[in-house]
Short mmCIF file of the C-alpha atoms (twelve columns), coordinates in Angstrom:
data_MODEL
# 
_entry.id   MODEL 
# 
loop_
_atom_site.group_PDB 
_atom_site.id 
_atom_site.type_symbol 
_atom_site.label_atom_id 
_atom_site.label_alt_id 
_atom_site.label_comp_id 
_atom_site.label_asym_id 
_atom_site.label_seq_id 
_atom_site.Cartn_x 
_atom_site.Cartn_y 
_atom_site.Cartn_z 
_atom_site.pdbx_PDB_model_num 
ATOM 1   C CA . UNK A 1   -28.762 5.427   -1.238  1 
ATOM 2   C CA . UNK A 2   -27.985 2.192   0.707   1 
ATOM 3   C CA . UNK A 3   -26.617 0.549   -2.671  1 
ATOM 4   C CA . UNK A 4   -24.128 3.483   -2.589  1 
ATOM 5   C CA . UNK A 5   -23.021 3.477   0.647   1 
ATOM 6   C CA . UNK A 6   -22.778 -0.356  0.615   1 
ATOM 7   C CA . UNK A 7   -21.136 -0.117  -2.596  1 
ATOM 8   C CA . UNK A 8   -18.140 2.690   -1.460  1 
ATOM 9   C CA . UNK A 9   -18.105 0.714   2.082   1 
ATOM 10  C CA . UNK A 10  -16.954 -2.049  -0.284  1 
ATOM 11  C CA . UNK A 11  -14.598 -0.018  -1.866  1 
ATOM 12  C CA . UNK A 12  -12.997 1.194   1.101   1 
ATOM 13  C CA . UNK A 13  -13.109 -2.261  3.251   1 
ATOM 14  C CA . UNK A 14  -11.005 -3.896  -0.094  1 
ATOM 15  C CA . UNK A 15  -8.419  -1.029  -0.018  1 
ATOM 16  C CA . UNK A 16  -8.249  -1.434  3.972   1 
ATOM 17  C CA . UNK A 17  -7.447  -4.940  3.990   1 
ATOM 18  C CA . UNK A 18  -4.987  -4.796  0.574   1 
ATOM 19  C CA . UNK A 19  -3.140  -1.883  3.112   1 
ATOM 20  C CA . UNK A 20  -2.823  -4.457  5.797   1 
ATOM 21  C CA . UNK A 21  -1.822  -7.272  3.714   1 
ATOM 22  C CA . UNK A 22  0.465   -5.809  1.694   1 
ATOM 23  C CA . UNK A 23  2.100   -4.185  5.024   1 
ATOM 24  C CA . UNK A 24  1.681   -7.584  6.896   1 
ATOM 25  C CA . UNK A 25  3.588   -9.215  3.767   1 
ATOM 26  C CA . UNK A 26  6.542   -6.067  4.048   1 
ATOM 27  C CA . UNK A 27  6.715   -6.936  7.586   1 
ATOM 28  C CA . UNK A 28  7.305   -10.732 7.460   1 
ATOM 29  C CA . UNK A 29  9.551   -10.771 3.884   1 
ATOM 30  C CA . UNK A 30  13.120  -12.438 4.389   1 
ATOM 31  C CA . UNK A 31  15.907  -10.978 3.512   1 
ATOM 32  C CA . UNK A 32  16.868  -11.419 -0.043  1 
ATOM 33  C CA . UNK A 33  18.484  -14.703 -1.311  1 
ATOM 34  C CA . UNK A 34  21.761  -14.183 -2.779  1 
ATOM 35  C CA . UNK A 35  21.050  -16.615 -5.618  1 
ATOM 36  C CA . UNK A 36  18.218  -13.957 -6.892  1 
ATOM 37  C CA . UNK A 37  19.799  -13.298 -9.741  1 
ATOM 38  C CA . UNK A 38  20.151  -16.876 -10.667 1 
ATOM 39  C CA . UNK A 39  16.640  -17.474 -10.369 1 
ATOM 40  C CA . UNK A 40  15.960  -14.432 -12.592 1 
ATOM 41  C CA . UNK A 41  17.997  -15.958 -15.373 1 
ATOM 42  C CA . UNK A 42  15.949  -18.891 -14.931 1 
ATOM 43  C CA . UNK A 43  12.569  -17.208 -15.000 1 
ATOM 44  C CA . UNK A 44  13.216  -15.346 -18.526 1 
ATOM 45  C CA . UNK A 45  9.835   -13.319 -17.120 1 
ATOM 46  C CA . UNK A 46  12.054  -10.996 -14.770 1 
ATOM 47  C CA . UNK A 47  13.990  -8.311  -16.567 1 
ATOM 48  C CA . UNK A 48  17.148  -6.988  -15.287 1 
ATOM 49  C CA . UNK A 49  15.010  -3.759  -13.940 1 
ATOM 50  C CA . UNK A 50  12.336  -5.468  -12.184 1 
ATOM 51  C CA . UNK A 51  14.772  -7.628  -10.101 1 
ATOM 52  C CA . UNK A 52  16.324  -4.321  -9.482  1 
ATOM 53  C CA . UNK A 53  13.035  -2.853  -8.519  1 
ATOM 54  C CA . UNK A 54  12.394  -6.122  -5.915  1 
ATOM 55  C CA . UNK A 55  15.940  -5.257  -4.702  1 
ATOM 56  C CA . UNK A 56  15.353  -2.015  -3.534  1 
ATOM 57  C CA . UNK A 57  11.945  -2.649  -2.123  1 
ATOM 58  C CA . UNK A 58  13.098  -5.380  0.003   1 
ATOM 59  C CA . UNK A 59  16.341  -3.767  0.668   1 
ATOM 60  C CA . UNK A 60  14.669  -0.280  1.594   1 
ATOM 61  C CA . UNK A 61  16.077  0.417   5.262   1 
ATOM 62  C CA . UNK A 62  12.398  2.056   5.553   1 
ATOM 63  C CA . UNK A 63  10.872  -0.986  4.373   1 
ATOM 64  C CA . UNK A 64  9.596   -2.565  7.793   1 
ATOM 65  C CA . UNK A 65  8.732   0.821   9.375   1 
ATOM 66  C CA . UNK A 66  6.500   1.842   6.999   1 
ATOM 67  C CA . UNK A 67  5.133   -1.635  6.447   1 
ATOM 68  C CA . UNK A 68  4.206   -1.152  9.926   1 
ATOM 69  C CA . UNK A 69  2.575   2.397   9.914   1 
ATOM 70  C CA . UNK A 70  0.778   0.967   6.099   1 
ATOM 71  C CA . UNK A 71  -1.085  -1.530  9.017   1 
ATOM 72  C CA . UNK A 72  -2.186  1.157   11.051  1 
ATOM 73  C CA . UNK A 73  -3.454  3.188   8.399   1 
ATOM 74  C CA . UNK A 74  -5.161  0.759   6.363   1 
ATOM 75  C CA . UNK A 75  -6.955  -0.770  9.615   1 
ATOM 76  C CA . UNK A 76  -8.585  2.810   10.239  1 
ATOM 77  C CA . UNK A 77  -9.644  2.997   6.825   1 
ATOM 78  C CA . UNK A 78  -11.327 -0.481  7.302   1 
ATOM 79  C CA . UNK A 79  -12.698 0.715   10.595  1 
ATOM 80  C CA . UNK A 80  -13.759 3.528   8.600   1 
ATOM 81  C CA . UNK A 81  -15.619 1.254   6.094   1 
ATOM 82  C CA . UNK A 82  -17.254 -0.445  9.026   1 
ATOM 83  C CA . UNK A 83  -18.567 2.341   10.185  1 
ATOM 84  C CA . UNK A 84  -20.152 3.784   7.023   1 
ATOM 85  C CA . UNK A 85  -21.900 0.412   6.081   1 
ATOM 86  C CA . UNK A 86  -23.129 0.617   10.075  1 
ATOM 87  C CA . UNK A 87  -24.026 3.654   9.785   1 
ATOM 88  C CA . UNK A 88  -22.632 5.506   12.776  1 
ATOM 89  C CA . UNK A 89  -22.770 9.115   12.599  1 
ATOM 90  C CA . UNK A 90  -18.747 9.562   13.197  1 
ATOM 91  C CA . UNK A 91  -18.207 7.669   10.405  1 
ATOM 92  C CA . UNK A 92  -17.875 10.350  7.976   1 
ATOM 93  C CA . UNK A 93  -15.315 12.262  9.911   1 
ATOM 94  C CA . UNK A 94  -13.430 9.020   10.393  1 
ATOM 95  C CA . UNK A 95  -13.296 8.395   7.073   1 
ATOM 96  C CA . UNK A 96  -11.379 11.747  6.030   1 
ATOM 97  C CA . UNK A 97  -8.843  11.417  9.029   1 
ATOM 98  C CA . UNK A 98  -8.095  7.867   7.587   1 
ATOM 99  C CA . UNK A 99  -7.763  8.399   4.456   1 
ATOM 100 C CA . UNK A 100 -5.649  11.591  5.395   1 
ATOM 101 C CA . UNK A 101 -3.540  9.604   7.014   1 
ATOM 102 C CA . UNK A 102 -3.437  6.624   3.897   1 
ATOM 103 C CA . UNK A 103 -2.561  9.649   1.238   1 
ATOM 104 C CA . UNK A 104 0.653   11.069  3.611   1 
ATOM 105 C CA . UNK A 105 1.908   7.324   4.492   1 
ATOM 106 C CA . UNK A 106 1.282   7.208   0.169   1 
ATOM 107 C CA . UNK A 107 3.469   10.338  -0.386  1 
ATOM 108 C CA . UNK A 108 6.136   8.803   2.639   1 
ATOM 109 C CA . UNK A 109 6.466   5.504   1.196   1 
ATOM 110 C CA . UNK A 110 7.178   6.732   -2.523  1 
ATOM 111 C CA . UNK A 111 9.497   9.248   -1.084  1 
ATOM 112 C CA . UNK A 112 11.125  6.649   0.672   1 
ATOM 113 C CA . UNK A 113 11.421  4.322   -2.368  1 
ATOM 114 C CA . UNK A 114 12.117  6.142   -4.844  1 
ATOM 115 C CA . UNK A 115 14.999  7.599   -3.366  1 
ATOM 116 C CA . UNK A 116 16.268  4.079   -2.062  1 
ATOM 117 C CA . UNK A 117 15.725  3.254   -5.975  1 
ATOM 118 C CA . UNK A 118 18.043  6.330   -6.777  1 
ATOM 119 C CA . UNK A 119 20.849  5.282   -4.356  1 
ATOM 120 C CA . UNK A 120 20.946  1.980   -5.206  1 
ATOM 121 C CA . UNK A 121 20.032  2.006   -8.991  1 
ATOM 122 C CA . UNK A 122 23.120  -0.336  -10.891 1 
ATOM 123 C CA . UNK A 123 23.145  0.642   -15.110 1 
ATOM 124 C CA . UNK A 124 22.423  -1.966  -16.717 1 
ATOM 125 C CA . UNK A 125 24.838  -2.764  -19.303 1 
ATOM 126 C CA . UNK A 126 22.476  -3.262  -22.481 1 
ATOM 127 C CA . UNK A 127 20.098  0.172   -21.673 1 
ATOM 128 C CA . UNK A 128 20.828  3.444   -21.010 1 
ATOM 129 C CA . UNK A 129 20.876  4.430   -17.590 1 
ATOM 130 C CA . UNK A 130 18.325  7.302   -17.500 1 
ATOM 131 C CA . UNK A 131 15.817  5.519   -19.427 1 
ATOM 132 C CA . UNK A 132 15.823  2.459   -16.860 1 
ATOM 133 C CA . UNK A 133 15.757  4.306   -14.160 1 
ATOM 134 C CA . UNK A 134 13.252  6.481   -15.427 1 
ATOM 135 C CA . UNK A 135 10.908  4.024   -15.964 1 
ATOM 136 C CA . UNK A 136 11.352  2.507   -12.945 1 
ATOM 137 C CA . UNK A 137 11.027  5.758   -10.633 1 
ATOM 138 C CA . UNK A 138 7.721   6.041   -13.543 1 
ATOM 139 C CA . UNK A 139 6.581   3.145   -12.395 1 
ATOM 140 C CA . UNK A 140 6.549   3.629   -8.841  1 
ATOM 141 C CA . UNK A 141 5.033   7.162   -9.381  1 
ATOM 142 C CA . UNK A 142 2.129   5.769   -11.274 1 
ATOM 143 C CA . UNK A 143 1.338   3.449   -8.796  1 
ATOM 144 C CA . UNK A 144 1.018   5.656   -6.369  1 
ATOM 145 C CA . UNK A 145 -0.667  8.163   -7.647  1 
ATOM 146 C CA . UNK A 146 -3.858  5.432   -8.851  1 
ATOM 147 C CA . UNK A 147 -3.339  4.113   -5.329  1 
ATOM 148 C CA . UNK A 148 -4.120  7.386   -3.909  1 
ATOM 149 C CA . UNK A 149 -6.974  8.292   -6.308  1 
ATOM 150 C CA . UNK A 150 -8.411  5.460   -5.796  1 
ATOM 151 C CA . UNK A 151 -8.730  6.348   -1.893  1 
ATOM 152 C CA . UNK A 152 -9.651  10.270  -2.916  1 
ATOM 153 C CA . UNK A 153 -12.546 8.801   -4.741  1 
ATOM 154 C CA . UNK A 154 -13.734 6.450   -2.245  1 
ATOM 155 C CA . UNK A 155 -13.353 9.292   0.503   1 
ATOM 156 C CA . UNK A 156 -14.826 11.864  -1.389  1 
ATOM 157 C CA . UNK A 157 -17.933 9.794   -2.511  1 
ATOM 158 C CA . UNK A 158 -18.588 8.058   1.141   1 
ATOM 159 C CA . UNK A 159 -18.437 12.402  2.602   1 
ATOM 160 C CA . UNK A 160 -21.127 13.650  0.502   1 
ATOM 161 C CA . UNK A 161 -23.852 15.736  2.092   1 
ATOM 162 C CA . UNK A 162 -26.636 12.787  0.206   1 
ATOM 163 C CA . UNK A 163 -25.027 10.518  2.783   1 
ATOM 164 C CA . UNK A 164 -24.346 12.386  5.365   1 
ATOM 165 C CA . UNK A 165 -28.334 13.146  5.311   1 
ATOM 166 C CA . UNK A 166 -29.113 9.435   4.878   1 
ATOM 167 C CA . UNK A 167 -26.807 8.247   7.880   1 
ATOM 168 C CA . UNK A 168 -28.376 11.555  9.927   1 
ATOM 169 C CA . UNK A 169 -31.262 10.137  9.131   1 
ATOM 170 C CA . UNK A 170 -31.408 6.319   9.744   1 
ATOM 171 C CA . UNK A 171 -28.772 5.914   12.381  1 
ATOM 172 C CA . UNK A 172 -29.059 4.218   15.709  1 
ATOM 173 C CA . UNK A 173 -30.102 6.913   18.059  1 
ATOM 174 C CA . UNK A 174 -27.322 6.790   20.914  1 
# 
């Protein structure tokens, strides 16, 4: 039992500090270069599509906002993980109101982008539009969605009624 809860307290401490990188990144990106184009031509890598994508992620007027509230979530779900791996009887709890809170800022920030991606979305000249921005709006979506399993299966296996017993069990009398 105290591989498992080690094991998911893992789980959930790397998804807590990814959320407050990632949102500690959002926060302190510069504006975009105008030469990014330029630079895409020179890295052959980049399509046409992903520089759009990079665009409208740093161009999203939502972008630093929810950069901000992705810190704030993701440190509860690391306090969260802190708390299972100590433990503490209130950890259990915590970890559903965090994660509850992770899956809405999941379903506000892919609201948020895709539309931006809709409203700013240029055709490119050698693809159909629709397919582009398709797979783009795809690719977002996908993301997402294994981002927020990924949290759903960490919550769901750290708020079984095996652990909850076990932490009822061997936690610090307070």
């Amino acid at each position: 039992m105290i591989i498992a809860i080690l094991l998911t307290s893992t789980l959930l401490t790397m998804l807590g500090i990814a959320g407050v990188l990632t949102g500690a990144y959002d926060l302190s990106m510069a504006p975009l270069p105008e030469d990014l184009r330029e630079l895409s031509e020179v890295n052959e890598e980049l399509s046409d599509a992903e520089v759009q994508l990079f665009e409208a992620r740093v161009s999203n007027p939502y972008r630093r906002p929810m950069a901000a509230a992705n810190v704030v979530v993701s440190a509860l779900v690391l306090i969260g993980s802190f708390l299972l791996s100590w433990r503490r009887r209130l950890a259990q709890w915590w970890i559903k109101q965090a994660v509850a809170a992770k899956l809405i800022w999941i379903g506000a920030y892919t609201v948020t982008l895709v539309s931006h991606v809709n409203l700013t979305f240029v055709p490119l000249p050698a693809e159909p539009q629709g397919d582009t921005l398709s797979a783009l709006i795809g690719s977002v979506v996908v993301l997402s969605t294994v981002n927020a399993a990924l949290h759903v299966a960490a919550a769901y296996r750290a708020t079984r009624p095996d652990i909850a017993e076990f932490i009822r069990a061997s936690a610090p009398k307070s």
